[in-house]
Amino acid sequence: MDHDIKDYPYLYETHMHTSQASACARQPGAAMAKAAKDAGYAGVIVTDHSWYGNHCIDHSLPWEQWIEAFCMGYEDAKRWGDENDFSVFFGYESNYGGTEFLIYGVDKEWLIGHPQIKDISIEGQFRLIHEAGGLVIHAHPYREADYIKEIRLFPEYVDGVEAVNATHSNPKSEKHNRAVFDQYAAEYARKYDLPLMAGSDIHDIPLLGGGMAFKRKLKSIEDFCQAIRTGEDYILTNGDKWFDKHGGLL
C-alpha cells in the first residue's frame, strides 16, 4: 500500500525523558514539551526511567512519595501542554537488569495503588499491565551498551517492539548510533508478528524528530494503546527516514 507522509500529520514522540526523574536527561518536562511542539509534534509521551533504571529520585522515600516525585517531570510537561494546546501523555520505562520496557496505559494513581509492580517478574509485569488495559513494549531490544548485561527477548510478554529508535539510526544522534540495532529489532518484531513502534529515546533538546505519525489526533494514552492494539494505520520515523508500520522504507 502506498503511503503519503502528508496523510499522517499527527506525529507523536513515544519515548522521552525529563531531568526531574531521569538522571541521564538534561531538560525538565516543560522545556521538552515546548521543544516538541516547536518541532511540529502533535504530542509526546513522557517515559522516564523508573525504580531500577537510571532515575534521580531518592531511593529512601516511601513508595507513594517516590511515585509522586517520579511523576514530576510528566506533570511539569502536562501543565505546559494544557496551557499551550499540546498533548502530553504518561508512560514510563521499566528496567530488568538492562532489559527495558516502555509501559503505556497506567497513571500515577495506578502506580501508587500497585506497589507490587516494582519487584514483579517480567511475566507478572505483562499480566498486571494488561489487567489495567495498558501495553508493554520492548524498548531497543538489540542495543549494546555498558548497562545492558545481555540481549534478552520476551516475545510472549510484550505487545510490541521499539523497532525504530532515533538514537540508533538518526545521523544527528551522538549516542548508541548503530542502525543495525533497529534492523535487528524490526526483524524480531516481524518474526513474532508484533507491532513495530518508533521513538527518539530523547533526553535533551534539540530533538531528533523520531516517533509515530497518525492520520488523526490522539485523545489520550488509552486512545494510543487502543490504536496499537487494534492495528490502526500509522507510519514510523527516526527523524531522518520514514517507514510504514511494517518497517518498509517510504
Coordinates of C-alpha atoms in Angstrom, one line a residue:
M1 CA 0.0 0.0 0.0
D2 CA 1.3 3.4 -1.0
H3 CA 1.7 6.0 1.8
D4 CA 1.9 9.7 1.5
I5 CA 3.5 11.3 4.6
K6 CA 1.2 14.3 4.3
D7 CA -1.7 11.9 5.1
Y8 CA -0.2 11.4 8.6
P9 CA 0.0 14.9 10.1
Y10 CA -0.1 14.0 13.8
L11 CA 3.4 13.0 14.9
Y12 CA 3.9 11.7 18.5
E13 CA 7.2 11.3 20.4
T14 CA 6.7 8.0 22.3
H15 CA 10.0 7.8 24.2
M16 CA 11.0 11.0 26.1
H17 CA 12.9 11.6 29.3
T18 CA 12.9 14.5 31.7
S19 CA 15.5 15.7 34.1
Q20 CA 13.1 15.7 37.1
A21 CA 13.1 11.8 37.1
S22 CA 15.8 10.5 34.7
A23 CA 19.3 11.0 35.8
C24 CA 20.6 10.9 32.2
A25 CA 18.2 13.7 31.0
R26 CA 19.2 17.3 30.7
Q27 CA 15.9 19.3 30.5
P28 CA 12.7 19.5 32.6
G29 CA 9.4 18.3 31.2
A30 CA 8.0 21.8 30.3
A31 CA 11.1 22.5 28.2
M32 CA 10.9 19.2 26.4
A33 CA 7.2 19.6 25.7
K34 CA 7.8 23.1 24.3
A35 CA 10.7 21.9 22.1
A36 CA 8.5 19.1 20.8
K37 CA 5.7 21.5 19.9
D38 CA 8.1 23.9 18.3
A39 CA 9.5 20.9 16.2
G40 CA 6.0 20.1 14.9
Y41 CA 4.9 17.3 17.1
A42 CA 1.2 16.8 18.0
G43 CA 2.1 15.4 21.3
V44 CA 4.6 13.4 23.5
I45 CA 4.6 10.5 25.9
V46 CA 6.9 11.1 28.8
T47 CA 8.6 7.8 29.7
D48 CA 11.1 8.4 32.5
H49 CA 13.4 5.8 33.9
S50 CA 11.7 4.1 36.9
W51 CA 12.8 2.4 40.1
Y52 CA 15.5 0.1 38.7
G53 CA 16.5 2.3 35.8
N54 CA 18.7 5.4 35.7
H55 CA 16.5 7.7 37.8
C56 CA 17.3 10.5 40.1
I57 CA 14.7 10.0 42.8
D58 CA 15.7 9.4 46.5
H59 CA 15.7 5.7 47.0
S60 CA 14.7 6.0 50.7
L61 CA 11.3 7.6 50.0
P62 CA 8.2 5.5 50.8
W63 CA 6.5 4.2 47.7
E64 CA 3.8 6.8 47.4
Q65 CA 6.2 9.7 47.9
W66 CA 8.6 8.1 45.4
I67 CA 5.9 7.9 42.8
E68 CA 4.8 11.5 43.4
A69 CA 8.4 12.6 42.9
F70 CA 8.8 10.3 39.9
C71 CA 5.8 11.9 38.1
M72 CA 7.0 15.5 38.5
G73 CA 8.6 15.6 35.0
Y74 CA 5.5 14.3 33.4
E75 CA 3.3 16.7 35.4
D76 CA 5.6 19.6 34.5
A77 CA 5.2 18.8 30.8
K78 CA 1.5 18.2 31.1
R79 CA 0.9 21.6 32.7
W80 CA 2.8 23.3 29.9
G81 CA 0.8 21.2 27.4
D82 CA -2.5 22.1 28.9
E83 CA -1.7 25.8 28.7
N84 CA -0.4 25.6 25.1
D85 CA -2.8 23.2 23.4
F86 CA -0.3 20.3 23.2
S87 CA -0.9 16.7 24.1
V88 CA 1.2 15.2 26.9
F89 CA 0.6 11.6 27.9
F90 CA 2.1 9.5 30.7
G91 CA 4.3 6.4 30.4
Y92 CA 7.4 5.0 32.0
E93 CA 10.4 2.8 31.2
S94 CA 10.9 -0.3 33.4
N95 CA 14.3 -2.0 33.7
Y96 CA 15.1 -5.6 34.4
G97 CA 18.9 -5.8 34.6
G98 CA 19.3 -3.7 31.5
T99 CA 16.4 -5.2 29.6
E100 CA 13.9 -2.3 29.3
F101 CA 10.3 -1.9 28.5
L102 CA 8.1 1.1 27.7
I103 CA 4.9 1.0 29.7
Y104 CA 1.8 2.8 28.4
G105 CA -1.8 3.0 29.7
V106 CA -1.4 3.3 33.5
D107 CA -1.1 6.5 35.6
K108 CA 0.3 7.9 38.9
E109 CA -2.7 6.7 40.9
W110 CA -2.5 3.2 39.4
L111 CA 1.2 3.0 40.3
I112 CA 0.6 4.2 43.9
G113 CA -2.1 1.5 44.2
H114 CA 0.1 -1.2 42.8
P115 CA 3.5 -1.2 44.7
Q116 CA 4.0 -4.9 43.7
I117 CA 4.9 -3.6 40.2
K118 CA 8.3 -2.6 41.5
D119 CA 9.6 -6.2 42.1
I120 CA 7.3 -8.2 39.9
S121 CA 8.7 -10.6 37.2
I122 CA 8.6 -9.7 33.5
E123 CA 5.8 -12.2 33.1
G124 CA 4.0 -10.6 36.1
Q125 CA 4.5 -7.1 34.6
F126 CA 2.8 -8.2 31.4
R127 CA -0.1 -9.6 33.3
L128 CA -0.6 -6.7 35.6
I129 CA -0.3 -4.0 32.9
H130 CA -2.7 -5.9 30.7
E131 CA -5.2 -6.1 33.5
A132 CA -5.0 -2.3 33.6
G133 CA -5.6 -2.1 29.9
G134 CA -2.1 -1.0 29.1
L135 CA 0.7 -2.0 26.8
V136 CA 4.2 -3.4 27.3
I137 CA 6.7 -2.5 24.5
H138 CA 10.2 -3.9 24.4
A139 CA 12.5 -0.8 24.2
H140 CA 15.6 -1.0 21.9
P141 CA 15.8 -4.8 22.3
Y142 CA 19.1 -5.2 20.4
R143 CA 21.0 -2.2 21.9
E144 CA 24.5 -3.0 23.1
A145 CA 25.7 -0.8 25.9
D146 CA 27.7 -1.0 29.2
Y147 CA 24.5 -1.1 31.3
I148 CA 23.0 -3.9 29.2
K149 CA 24.4 -7.2 30.5
E150 CA 22.9 -9.3 27.7
I151 CA 20.3 -9.2 25.0
R152 CA 17.2 -11.0 26.2
L153 CA 14.0 -11.3 24.2
F154 CA 10.5 -11.9 25.6
P155 CA 8.1 -12.1 22.7
E156 CA 5.4 -13.7 24.7
Y157 CA 5.4 -10.9 27.3
V158 CA 5.3 -7.8 25.1
D159 CA 2.7 -6.1 22.9
G160 CA 5.1 -4.6 20.5
V161 CA 8.8 -3.8 19.7
E162 CA 10.5 -0.4 19.5
A163 CA 11.9 -1.2 16.1
V164 CA 12.9 2.4 15.2
N165 CA 14.9 4.2 17.9
A166 CA 16.2 7.5 16.6
T167 CA 19.3 7.4 18.8
H168 CA 20.4 4.3 16.9
S169 CA 19.7 5.4 13.3
N170 CA 19.4 9.2 13.1
P171 CA 22.7 10.7 11.8
K172 CA 22.4 13.5 14.3
S173 CA 22.5 11.1 17.3
E174 CA 25.7 11.1 19.3
K175 CA 25.0 8.0 21.4
H176 CA 24.2 4.4 20.7
N177 CA 24.4 5.3 17.0
R178 CA 24.3 1.9 15.2
A179 CA 21.5 1.5 12.7
V180 CA 21.8 -2.3 12.9
F181 CA 20.2 -2.3 16.3
D182 CA 17.0 -1.1 14.6
Q183 CA 17.3 -3.6 11.7
Y184 CA 17.5 -6.5 14.1
A185 CA 14.6 -5.1 16.2
A186 CA 12.4 -4.9 13.1
E187 CA 13.2 -8.4 12.1
Y188 CA 12.4 -9.6 15.6
A189 CA 9.0 -7.9 15.6
R190 CA 8.1 -9.3 12.2
K191 CA 9.2 -12.8 13.2
Y192 CA 6.7 -12.8 16.0
D193 CA 4.0 -10.7 14.3
L194 CA 4.4 -7.9 16.9
P195 CA 3.6 -4.2 16.1
L196 CA 6.6 -2.1 15.2
M197 CA 6.9 1.1 17.2
A198 CA 9.1 4.2 16.9
G199 CA 10.5 6.8 19.3
S200 CA 13.5 9.1 19.8
D201 CA 14.6 8.0 23.3
I202 CA 15.4 11.7 23.7
H203 CA 17.0 13.2 26.8
D204 CA 17.7 16.8 25.7
I205 CA 16.9 19.4 23.1
P206 CA 17.3 19.9 20.1
L207 CA 15.2 16.9 19.3
L208 CA 15.9 14.1 16.8
G209 CA 12.4 14.0 15.3
G210 CA 11.6 10.3 15.7
G211 CA 8.2 8.9 16.6
M212 CA 4.9 7.6 15.2
A213 CA 2.6 9.6 13.0
F214 CA -1.2 9.0 12.7
K215 CA -3.9 10.3 10.4
R216 CA -5.9 11.7 13.4
K217 CA -5.2 13.4 16.7
L218 CA -5.0 11.0 19.6
K219 CA -7.2 11.8 22.6
S220 CA -5.3 10.1 25.4
I221 CA -2.8 7.4 26.3
E222 CA -5.7 5.0 26.3
D223 CA -6.5 6.1 22.8
F224 CA -2.9 5.5 21.8
C225 CA -3.0 2.0 23.3
Q226 CA -6.2 1.2 21.5
A227 CA -4.8 2.4 18.2
I228 CA -1.8 0.0 18.6
R229 CA -4.0 -2.9 19.9
T230 CA -6.5 -2.7 17.0
G231 CA -3.9 -2.3 14.3
E232 CA -4.7 1.3 13.3
D233 CA -2.7 2.7 10.4
Y234 CA 0.4 4.8 11.3
I235 CA 3.9 5.4 10.0
L236 CA 7.2 5.4 11.7
T237 CA 10.2 7.8 11.6
N238 CA 13.7 8.2 13.1
G239 CA 13.6 11.9 12.2
D240 CA 15.6 11.2 9.0
K241 CA 13.7 8.5 7.2
W242 CA 10.1 7.3 7.1
F243 CA 8.8 3.8 7.3
D244 CA 5.4 2.0 7.0
K245 CA 4.1 0.2 10.1
H246 CA 5.9 -3.0 9.0
G247 CA 9.2 -1.3 8.7
G248 CA 9.3 -0.7 4.9
L249 CA 11.1 2.4 3.8
L250 CA 8.7 5.0 2.3

